[in-house]
C-alpha cells in the first residue's frame, strides 16, 4: 500500500487529496481540498498551502492531472497563470515518484476504476461496462474531451485524443442552417463549437438568428440554467440540439475507436444526468446506417463520481507504478 497526493489542476481551481493505492488500484481517496489558483502564484505554493491544511508532511509521491496537453518542457494552462516545468517538479514538490496526466485522461482513468454505483445508465442495454475491449469516454465541459480505455485481462491503458475537434456534421435541415450561421463566425466549425459549455450559446444565438428572434446576450452559466429549467423556449431548443449532437458525436467516436461501450463525463455531465435520458441523445447515438444494430447493443453510461479528476490522477499513478 502506497500513500500519494492526488492533484487536479484546472483553469480556476486546484484540488488536492491524499490517496492510497495498491496493485494498480485506488484503495481510498481522502477528502478533497479546493484552492483557487488565483490565490497562489504557483503549483508549489498551492502544494505547500495544502500541506498546511492537512497539517502533516505530504507523501513523497504524486499523481497530477493538468488541464493542458502534457507535452514539452513547459506546460501552460488555459485561464490559469501557472507555468509548470515537469522536470523541476520532483525537487519543488519534494517527491520521488510522480506522474503527470492530461485532465481528461485522468477522467478516463477514473471511469476505468469506479464501481457500477458511480455509473448511471443512459441508453442501450443496461449491462456493466465490458471487462475487455474499448470503452469510449466523451466529456462536454469548457471544451469537449475525448479519450478511450482499452481493457485487457492484465489491466487497462488510457489513450487521450483530440476527438472534440472533429468536424461538426449536420444530420437534418435545421443543423444545415445552424452550420451556415456558425461558419460566418468560425473558419472551421468543430463539434466542440456545438457540444460544450460555450457551444450552447452558439446554438442559442444561431437558432434565434434563424427565427429572427431578439435575444439578449447571456453568459454561459445563466443560459445553461434557463435551458435546463426550460424557462426560455429558445434556450430549451438549443439544449435539445446539444443533446442530439452529443449523441451523434458519441456514436461517431465509438465507431472510430472500435468501442463496445460509451461513458459520458465532463463538467456538464452531472448537469445533464436527468435531461439526457429523456432527450434525442439515444436516437442519434444509434443512427449510424448499416451499423445501427451494433450501436443499439452498446451500453451508454454517465459517470456520477463527484471528483473524477482527483480519482483519475491517483488511478493514473497507481497504474503507472503497479507492482503486481
mmCIF file of C-alpha atoms in Angstrom:
data_model
loop_
_atom_site.group_PDB
_atom_site.id
_atom_site.type_symbol
_atom_site.label_atom_id
_atom_site.label_comp_id
_atom_site.label_asym_id
_atom_site.label_seq_id
_atom_site.Cartn_x
_atom_site.Cartn_y
_atom_site.Cartn_z
ATOM 1 C CA UNK A 1 0.000 0.000 0.000
ATOM 2 C CA UNK A 2 1.382 3.417 -1.014
ATOM 3 C CA UNK A 3 0.185 6.843 0.028
ATOM 4 C CA UNK A 4 0.236 9.607 -2.587
ATOM 5 C CA UNK A 5 -1.004 13.139 -3.190
ATOM 6 C CA UNK A 6 -3.658 13.348 -5.911
ATOM 7 C CA UNK A 7 -3.924 16.732 -7.643
ATOM 8 C CA UNK A 8 -6.401 18.011 -10.239
ATOM 9 C CA UNK A 9 -5.439 21.401 -11.703
ATOM 10 C CA UNK A 10 -7.967 23.334 -13.762
ATOM 11 C CA UNK A 11 -8.220 26.870 -15.026
ATOM 12 C CA UNK A 12 -9.809 28.234 -11.855
ATOM 13 C CA UNK A 13 -9.276 25.697 -9.076
ATOM 14 C CA UNK A 14 -6.674 23.179 -7.944
ATOM 15 C CA UNK A 15 -7.934 20.220 -5.924
ATOM 16 C CA UNK A 16 -5.797 18.111 -3.622
ATOM 17 C CA UNK A 17 -6.382 14.914 -1.679
ATOM 18 C CA UNK A 18 -4.395 12.148 -0.009
ATOM 19 C CA UNK A 19 -4.956 8.771 -1.674
ATOM 20 C CA UNK A 20 -3.875 5.225 -1.004
ATOM 21 C CA UNK A 21 -3.066 2.978 -3.962
ATOM 22 C CA UNK A 22 -2.146 -0.680 -4.238
ATOM 23 C CA UNK A 23 -1.604 -3.128 -7.113
ATOM 24 C CA UNK A 24 -2.759 -0.686 -9.775
ATOM 25 C CA UNK A 25 -5.938 0.388 -7.969
ATOM 26 C CA UNK A 26 -7.032 3.349 -5.837
ATOM 27 C CA UNK A 27 -7.913 1.947 -2.418
ATOM 28 C CA UNK A 28 -9.014 5.181 -0.742
ATOM 29 C CA UNK A 29 -9.332 8.839 -1.734
ATOM 30 C CA UNK A 30 -9.388 11.295 1.150
ATOM 31 C CA UNK A 31 -11.430 14.463 1.466
ATOM 32 C CA UNK A 32 -10.713 16.995 -1.273
ATOM 33 C CA UNK A 33 -9.233 20.409 -0.558
ATOM 34 C CA UNK A 34 -10.099 23.008 -3.204
ATOM 35 C CA UNK A 35 -7.856 26.045 -3.636
ATOM 36 C CA UNK A 36 -8.306 28.980 -6.009
ATOM 37 C CA UNK A 37 -5.397 29.110 -8.427
ATOM 38 C CA UNK A 38 -5.513 32.915 -8.438
ATOM 39 C CA UNK A 39 -4.769 32.921 -4.694
ATOM 40 C CA UNK A 40 -1.466 31.082 -5.190
ATOM 41 C CA UNK A 41 1.339 32.130 -7.512
ATOM 42 C CA UNK A 42 2.453 28.604 -8.412
ATOM 43 C CA UNK A 43 1.712 24.909 -8.015
ATOM 44 C CA UNK A 44 4.490 24.682 -5.435
ATOM 45 C CA UNK A 45 2.879 27.361 -3.259
ATOM 46 C CA UNK A 46 -0.536 25.719 -3.572
ATOM 47 C CA UNK A 47 1.071 22.366 -2.665
ATOM 48 C CA UNK A 48 2.533 23.941 0.461
ATOM 49 C CA UNK A 49 -0.831 25.507 1.316
ATOM 50 C CA UNK A 50 -2.444 22.056 1.083
ATOM 51 C CA UNK A 51 0.222 20.715 3.473
ATOM 52 C CA UNK A 52 -0.794 23.382 5.964
ATOM 53 C CA UNK A 53 -4.473 22.482 5.578
ATOM 54 C CA UNK A 54 -3.887 18.790 6.337
ATOM 55 C CA UNK A 55 -1.250 19.723 8.948
ATOM 56 C CA UNK A 56 1.075 16.843 8.189
ATOM 57 C CA UNK A 57 4.064 16.001 5.976
ATOM 58 C CA UNK A 58 2.898 15.134 2.487
ATOM 59 C CA UNK A 59 3.667 11.791 0.823
ATOM 60 C CA UNK A 60 6.704 11.559 -1.446
ATOM 61 C CA UNK A 61 4.628 10.536 -4.458
ATOM 62 C CA UNK A 62 2.028 12.339 -6.571
ATOM 63 C CA UNK A 63 -0.383 11.885 -9.429
ATOM 64 C CA UNK A 64 -1.184 15.250 -11.026
ATOM 65 C CA UNK A 65 -3.882 15.957 -13.621
ATOM 66 C CA UNK A 66 -3.397 19.158 -15.613
ATOM 67 C CA UNK A 67 -5.839 20.941 -17.946
ATOM 68 C CA UNK A 68 -3.479 21.075 -20.931
ATOM 69 C CA UNK A 69 -1.533 18.700 -23.182
ATOM 70 C CA UNK A 70 1.348 17.024 -21.334
ATOM 71 C CA UNK A 71 3.998 17.851 -23.902
ATOM 72 C CA UNK A 72 7.204 19.879 -23.908
ATOM 73 C CA UNK A 73 9.428 21.348 -21.225
ATOM 74 C CA UNK A 74 6.876 23.941 -20.103
ATOM 75 C CA UNK A 75 3.155 23.425 -19.533
ATOM 76 C CA UNK A 76 0.954 26.493 -19.908
ATOM 77 C CA UNK A 77 -2.611 26.180 -18.728
ATOM 78 C CA UNK A 78 -5.581 27.944 -20.288
ATOM 79 C CA UNK A 79 -7.124 30.578 -17.971
ATOM 80 C CA UNK A 80 -4.530 29.828 -15.319
ATOM 81 C CA UNK A 81 -1.388 31.922 -14.654
ATOM 82 C CA UNK A 82 0.692 28.956 -13.503
ATOM 83 C CA UNK A 83 3.615 27.755 -15.580
ATOM 84 C CA UNK A 84 4.624 24.171 -14.826
ATOM 85 C CA UNK A 85 8.054 22.749 -15.654
ATOM 86 C CA UNK A 86 7.725 18.975 -15.295
ATOM 87 C CA UNK A 87 11.470 18.365 -14.923
ATOM 88 C CA UNK A 88 11.600 20.557 -11.799
ATOM 89 C CA UNK A 89 8.502 19.202 -10.053
ATOM 90 C CA UNK A 90 10.243 16.412 -8.075
ATOM 91 C CA UNK A 91 12.553 18.985 -6.482
ATOM 92 C CA UNK A 92 9.943 21.692 -5.951
ATOM 93 C CA UNK A 93 7.330 19.337 -4.522
ATOM 94 C CA UNK A 94 9.725 17.058 -2.683
ATOM 95 C CA UNK A 95 8.503 13.856 -4.352
ATOM 96 C CA UNK A 96 10.386 10.767 -5.514
ATOM 97 C CA UNK A 97 7.662 9.335 -7.756
ATOM 98 C CA UNK A 98 5.435 11.433 -9.999
ATOM 99 C CA UNK A 99 3.116 11.144 -12.965
ATOM 100 C CA UNK A 100 1.502 13.949 -14.969
ATOM 101 C CA UNK A 101 -1.646 13.253 -16.940
ATOM 102 C CA UNK A 102 -3.985 15.362 -19.031
ATOM 103 C CA UNK A 103 -7.161 16.242 -17.126
ATOM 104 C CA UNK A 104 -9.449 14.280 -19.420
ATOM 105 C CA UNK A 105 -7.045 11.370 -19.455
ATOM 106 C CA UNK A 106 -7.476 11.396 -15.681
ATOM 107 C CA UNK A 107 -11.270 11.248 -16.110
ATOM 108 C CA UNK A 108 -10.840 8.160 -18.298
ATOM 109 C CA UNK A 109 -8.680 6.561 -15.591
ATOM 110 C CA UNK A 110 -11.487 7.307 -13.124
ATOM 111 C CA UNK A 111 -14.031 5.642 -15.413
ATOM 112 C CA UNK A 112 -11.799 2.552 -15.528
ATOM 113 C CA UNK A 113 -11.773 2.266 -11.732
ATOM 114 C CA UNK A 114 -15.171 3.382 -10.406
ATOM 115 C CA UNK A 115 -17.802 0.866 -9.376
ATOM 116 C CA UNK A 116 -21.177 0.325 -11.006
ATOM 117 C CA UNK A 117 -22.784 2.588 -8.386
ATOM 118 C CA UNK A 118 -20.955 5.567 -9.953
ATOM 119 C CA UNK A 119 -22.203 4.878 -13.482
ATOM 120 C CA UNK A 120 -25.748 5.989 -14.331
ATOM 121 C CA UNK A 121 -27.405 4.169 -17.229
ATOM 122 C CA UNK A 122 -28.370 6.437 -20.145
ATOM 123 C CA UNK A 123 -29.363 4.175 -23.035
ATOM 124 C CA UNK A 124 -28.663 0.867 -24.709
ATOM 125 C CA UNK A 125 -28.677 -2.406 -22.765
ATOM 126 C CA UNK A 126 -28.487 -1.899 -19.003
ATOM 127 C CA UNK A 127 -25.386 -4.033 -18.515
ATOM 128 C CA UNK A 128 -21.963 -3.355 -16.938
ATOM 129 C CA UNK A 129 -19.084 -1.941 -18.970
ATOM 130 C CA UNK A 130 -17.183 -4.711 -20.761
ATOM 131 C CA UNK A 131 -14.264 -6.313 -18.942
ATOM 132 C CA UNK A 132 -12.283 -6.427 -22.200
ATOM 133 C CA UNK A 133 -12.207 -4.183 -25.250
ATOM 134 C CA UNK A 134 -12.623 -0.454 -25.818
ATOM 135 C CA UNK A 135 -14.761 1.983 -23.833
ATOM 136 C CA UNK A 136 -15.127 5.451 -25.352
ATOM 137 C CA UNK A 137 -15.223 8.391 -22.928
ATOM 138 C CA UNK A 138 -16.684 11.739 -24.069
ATOM 139 C CA UNK A 139 -16.940 14.809 -21.871
ATOM 140 C CA UNK A 140 -18.567 18.174 -22.606
ATOM 141 C CA UNK A 141 -17.276 20.982 -20.420
ATOM 142 C CA UNK A 142 -15.350 24.123 -21.292
ATOM 143 C CA UNK A 143 -14.406 22.145 -24.391
ATOM 144 C CA UNK A 144 -15.182 18.603 -25.499
ATOM 145 C CA UNK A 145 -12.854 15.992 -24.055
ATOM 146 C CA UNK A 146 -12.343 12.608 -25.668
ATOM 147 C CA UNK A 147 -10.400 9.515 -24.657
ATOM 148 C CA UNK A 148 -10.769 5.762 -24.709
ATOM 149 C CA UNK A 149 -9.931 2.910 -22.388
ATOM 150 C CA UNK A 150 -8.540 -0.393 -23.656
ATOM 151 C CA UNK A 151 -9.127 -3.206 -21.181
ATOM 152 C CA UNK A 152 -7.198 -6.469 -21.217
ATOM 153 C CA UNK A 153 -7.047 -9.399 -18.821
ATOM 154 C CA UNK A 154 -3.967 -7.977 -17.119
ATOM 155 C CA UNK A 155 -5.226 -4.387 -16.753
ATOM 156 C CA UNK A 156 -6.037 -1.407 -18.928
ATOM 157 C CA UNK A 157 -4.494 1.630 -20.564
ATOM 158 C CA UNK A 158 -5.894 5.045 -21.474
ATOM 159 C CA UNK A 159 -5.453 6.835 -24.815
ATOM 160 C CA UNK A 160 -6.117 10.585 -24.847
ATOM 161 C CA UNK A 161 -7.405 12.015 -28.125
ATOM 162 C CA UNK A 162 -8.494 15.305 -29.672
ATOM 163 C CA UNK A 163 -11.801 13.871 -30.828
ATOM 164 C CA UNK A 164 -13.622 17.029 -29.759
ATOM 165 C CA UNK A 165 -12.096 18.791 -32.757
ATOM 166 C CA UNK A 166 -13.594 16.627 -35.489
ATOM 167 C CA UNK A 167 -15.914 18.448 -37.900
ATOM 168 C CA UNK A 168 -19.493 19.199 -36.874
ATOM 169 C CA UNK A 169 -21.666 17.031 -39.120
ATOM 170 C CA UNK A 170 -25.296 18.154 -39.629
ATOM 171 C CA UNK A 171 -27.898 15.422 -39.925
ATOM 172 C CA UNK A 172 -31.022 17.445 -40.767
ATOM 173 C CA UNK A 173 -32.031 20.716 -42.433
ATOM 174 C CA UNK A 174 -32.073 22.686 -39.188
ATOM 175 C CA UNK A 175 -28.493 21.673 -38.446
ATOM 176 C CA UNK A 176 -27.535 22.586 -42.014
ATOM 177 C CA UNK A 177 -28.772 26.099 -41.247
ATOM 178 C CA UNK A 178 -27.005 26.164 -37.863
ATOM 179 C CA UNK A 179 -23.747 25.225 -39.591
ATOM 180 C CA UNK A 180 -24.236 28.030 -42.119
ATOM 181 C CA UNK A 181 -24.640 30.555 -39.297
ATOM 182 C CA UNK A 182 -21.607 29.249 -37.396
ATOM 183 C CA UNK A 183 -19.408 29.272 -40.497
ATOM 184 C CA UNK A 184 -19.760 33.038 -40.598
ATOM 185 C CA UNK A 185 -18.297 33.096 -37.083
ATOM 186 C CA UNK A 186 -15.590 30.437 -37.310
ATOM 187 C CA UNK A 187 -13.224 29.455 -40.121
ATOM 188 C CA UNK A 188 -13.843 25.811 -39.237
ATOM 189 C CA UNK A 189 -16.767 24.507 -37.188
ATOM 190 C CA UNK A 190 -15.633 21.621 -34.996
ATOM 191 C CA UNK A 191 -18.084 19.634 -32.909
ATOM 192 C CA UNK A 192 -16.677 21.413 -29.849
ATOM 193 C CA UNK A 193 -18.268 24.636 -31.165
ATOM 194 C CA UNK A 194 -21.631 22.949 -30.566
ATOM 195 C CA UNK A 195 -21.121 20.302 -27.872
ATOM 196 C CA UNK A 196 -19.517 22.208 -24.992
ATOM 197 C CA UNK A 197 -20.429 24.818 -22.411
ATOM 198 C CA UNK A 198 -19.883 27.728 -24.823
ATOM 199 C CA UNK A 199 -21.411 25.609 -27.599
ATOM 200 C CA UNK A 200 -24.869 26.002 -26.089
ATOM 201 C CA UNK A 201 -24.577 29.780 -26.559
ATOM 202 C CA UNK A 202 -23.570 29.232 -30.205
ATOM 203 C CA UNK A 203 -26.677 27.105 -30.720
ATOM 204 C CA UNK A 204 -28.862 29.602 -28.859
ATOM 205 C CA UNK A 205 -27.713 32.536 -30.957
ATOM 206 C CA UNK A 206 -27.902 30.568 -34.224
ATOM 207 C CA UNK A 207 -31.470 29.403 -33.549
ATOM 208 C CA UNK A 208 -32.505 32.932 -32.577
ATOM 209 C CA UNK A 209 -30.950 34.355 -35.756
ATOM 210 C CA UNK A 210 -32.712 31.807 -37.950
ATOM 211 C CA UNK A 211 -36.062 32.675 -36.402
ATOM 212 C CA UNK A 212 -35.325 36.407 -36.424
ATOM 213 C CA UNK A 213 -35.848 36.414 -32.664
ATOM 214 C CA UNK A 214 -34.486 39.147 -30.447
ATOM 215 C CA UNK A 215 -32.484 37.733 -27.545
ATOM 216 C CA UNK A 216 -30.153 39.367 -25.107
ATOM 217 C CA UNK A 217 -26.539 38.268 -24.865
ATOM 218 C CA UNK A 218 -26.216 35.976 -21.865
ATOM 219 C CA UNK A 219 -23.301 34.304 -20.115
ATOM 220 C CA UNK A 220 -22.911 30.532 -20.327
ATOM 221 C CA UNK A 221 -23.908 29.874 -16.710
ATOM 222 C CA UNK A 222 -27.210 31.771 -16.901
ATOM 223 C CA UNK A 223 -28.038 30.233 -20.267
ATOM 224 C CA UNK A 224 -27.457 26.696 -19.008
ATOM 225 C CA UNK A 225 -29.739 27.348 -16.042
ATOM 226 C CA UNK A 226 -32.522 28.612 -18.317
ATOM 227 C CA UNK A 227 -32.092 25.710 -20.702
ATOM 228 C CA UNK A 228 -32.209 23.018 -18.030
ATOM 229 C CA UNK A 229 -35.168 24.668 -16.301
ATOM 230 C CA UNK A 230 -36.995 25.113 -19.613
ATOM 231 C CA UNK A 231 -37.785 28.713 -18.703
ATOM 232 C CA UNK A 232 -36.745 30.076 -22.120
ATOM 233 C CA UNK A 233 -38.042 28.372 -25.295
ATOM 234 C CA UNK A 234 -35.007 29.281 -27.405
ATOM 235 C CA UNK A 235 -32.622 28.015 -24.703
ATOM 236 C CA UNK A 236 -34.669 24.804 -24.425
ATOM 237 C CA UNK A 237 -34.455 24.297 -28.200
ATOM 238 C CA UNK A 238 -30.694 24.875 -28.070
ATOM 239 C CA UNK A 239 -30.347 22.255 -25.317
ATOM 240 C CA UNK A 240 -32.284 19.697 -27.346
ATOM 241 C CA UNK A 241 -29.951 20.310 -30.298
ATOM 242 C CA UNK A 242 -26.998 19.999 -27.906
ATOM 243 C CA UNK A 243 -28.194 16.557 -26.759
ATOM 244 C CA UNK A 244 -28.809 15.429 -30.342
ATOM 245 C CA UNK A 245 -25.306 16.468 -31.373
ATOM 246 C CA UNK A 246 -23.748 14.857 -28.290
ATOM 247 C CA UNK A 247 -25.459 11.610 -29.270
ATOM 248 C CA UNK A 248 -24.106 11.926 -32.800
ATOM 249 C CA UNK A 249 -20.508 12.575 -31.793
ATOM 250 C CA UNK A 250 -20.521 9.948 -29.025
ATOM 251 C CA UNK A 251 -21.625 7.378 -31.569
ATOM 252 C CA UNK A 252 -19.122 8.579 -34.172
ATOM 253 C CA UNK A 253 -16.235 8.307 -31.714
ATOM 254 C CA UNK A 254 -17.302 4.853 -30.564
ATOM 255 C CA UNK A 255 -17.347 3.711 -34.201
ATOM 256 C CA UNK A 256 -13.956 5.272 -34.958
ATOM 257 C CA UNK A 257 -12.319 3.848 -31.811
ATOM 258 C CA UNK A 258 -13.809 0.363 -32.033
ATOM 259 C CA UNK A 259 -15.764 0.971 -28.852
ATOM 260 C CA UNK A 260 -18.151 -1.503 -27.263
ATOM 261 C CA UNK A 261 -19.422 0.940 -24.615
ATOM 262 C CA UNK A 262 -19.534 4.699 -24.020
ATOM 263 C CA UNK A 263 -19.283 6.811 -20.872
ATOM 264 C CA UNK A 264 -20.347 10.468 -20.776
ATOM 265 C CA UNK A 265 -18.230 12.590 -18.434
ATOM 266 C CA UNK A 266 -17.015 16.202 -18.292
ATOM 267 C CA UNK A 267 -18.014 19.238 -16.282
ATOM 268 C CA UNK A 268 -21.523 19.240 -17.788
ATOM 269 C CA UNK A 269 -22.153 15.529 -17.386
ATOM 270 C CA UNK A 270 -23.858 15.684 -14.000
ATOM 271 C CA UNK A 271 -25.973 18.669 -15.060
ATOM 272 C CA UNK A 272 -27.324 16.560 -17.910
ATOM 273 C CA UNK A 273 -27.963 13.465 -15.776
ATOM 274 C CA UNK A 274 -31.752 13.907 -15.641
ATOM 275 C CA UNK A 275 -32.168 15.502 -19.054
ATOM 276 C CA UNK A 276 -30.068 13.256 -21.287
ATOM 277 C CA UNK A 277 -32.105 10.011 -20.943
ATOM 278 C CA UNK A 278 -35.275 11.904 -21.969
ATOM 279 C CA UNK A 279 -33.741 13.732 -24.949
ATOM 280 C CA UNK A 280 -32.960 12.719 -28.522
ATOM 281 C CA UNK A 281 -29.489 11.540 -27.498
ATOM 282 C CA UNK A 282 -30.226 7.797 -27.790
ATOM 283 C CA UNK A 283 -31.859 8.100 -31.219
ATOM 284 C CA UNK A 284 -28.877 9.977 -32.632
ATOM 285 C CA UNK A 285 -26.360 7.673 -30.938
ATOM 286 C CA UNK A 286 -27.599 4.626 -32.831
ATOM 287 C CA UNK A 287 -28.354 6.432 -36.119
ATOM 288 C CA UNK A 288 -25.351 5.000 -37.994
ATOM 289 C CA UNK A 289 -26.973 3.436 -41.035
ATOM 290 C CA UNK A 290 -25.816 -0.145 -41.566
ATOM 291 C CA UNK A 291 -24.281 -0.189 -38.056
ATOM 292 C CA UNK A 292 -27.470 0.775 -36.239
ATOM 293 C CA UNK A 293 -27.906 -2.750 -34.873
ATOM 294 C CA UNK A 294 -24.370 -2.803 -33.481
ATOM 295 C CA UNK A 295 -24.779 0.642 -31.907
ATOM 296 C CA UNK A 296 -28.017 -0.381 -30.208
ATOM 297 C CA UNK A 297 -26.091 -3.122 -28.373
ATOM 298 C CA UNK A 298 -23.671 -0.666 -26.720
ATOM 299 C CA UNK A 299 -24.336 0.401 -23.118
ATOM 300 C CA UNK A 300 -24.050 4.156 -22.589
ATOM 301 C CA UNK A 301 -23.373 5.366 -19.047
ATOM 302 C CA UNK A 302 -22.730 8.673 -17.280
ATOM 303 C CA UNK A 303 -20.104 8.868 -14.545
ATOM 304 C CA UNK A 304 -21.525 10.371 -11.348
ATOM 305 C CA UNK A 305 -18.415 10.164 -9.149
ATOM 306 C CA UNK A 306 -18.073 13.633 -7.529
ATOM 307 C CA UNK A 307 -14.302 14.118 -8.046
ATOM 308 C CA UNK A 308 -13.327 12.115 -11.143
ATOM 309 C CA UNK A 309 -10.255 14.264 -11.833
ATOM 310 C CA UNK A 310 -8.750 13.553 -8.412
ATOM 311 C CA UNK A 311 -9.638 9.882 -8.532
ATOM 312 C CA UNK A 312 -8.215 9.657 -12.034
ATOM 313 C CA UNK A 313 -4.952 11.369 -11.065
ATOM 314 C CA UNK A 314 -4.496 8.795 -8.308
ATOM 315 C CA UNK A 315 -5.555 5.969 -10.647
ATOM 316 C CA UNK A 316 -3.052 7.072 -13.303
ATOM 317 C CA UNK A 317 -0.286 6.909 -10.700
ATOM 318 C CA UNK A 318 -1.483 3.511 -9.466
ATOM 319 C CA UNK A 319 -1.500 2.087 -12.980
ATOM 320 C CA UNK A 320 1.902 3.557 -13.888
ATOM 321 C CA UNK A 321 3.598 2.268 -10.727
ATOM 322 C CA UNK A 322 1.730 -1.010 -10.287
ATOM 323 C CA UNK A 323 3.947 -3.783 -8.929
ATOM 324 C CA UNK A 324 1.647 -6.798 -9.114
#
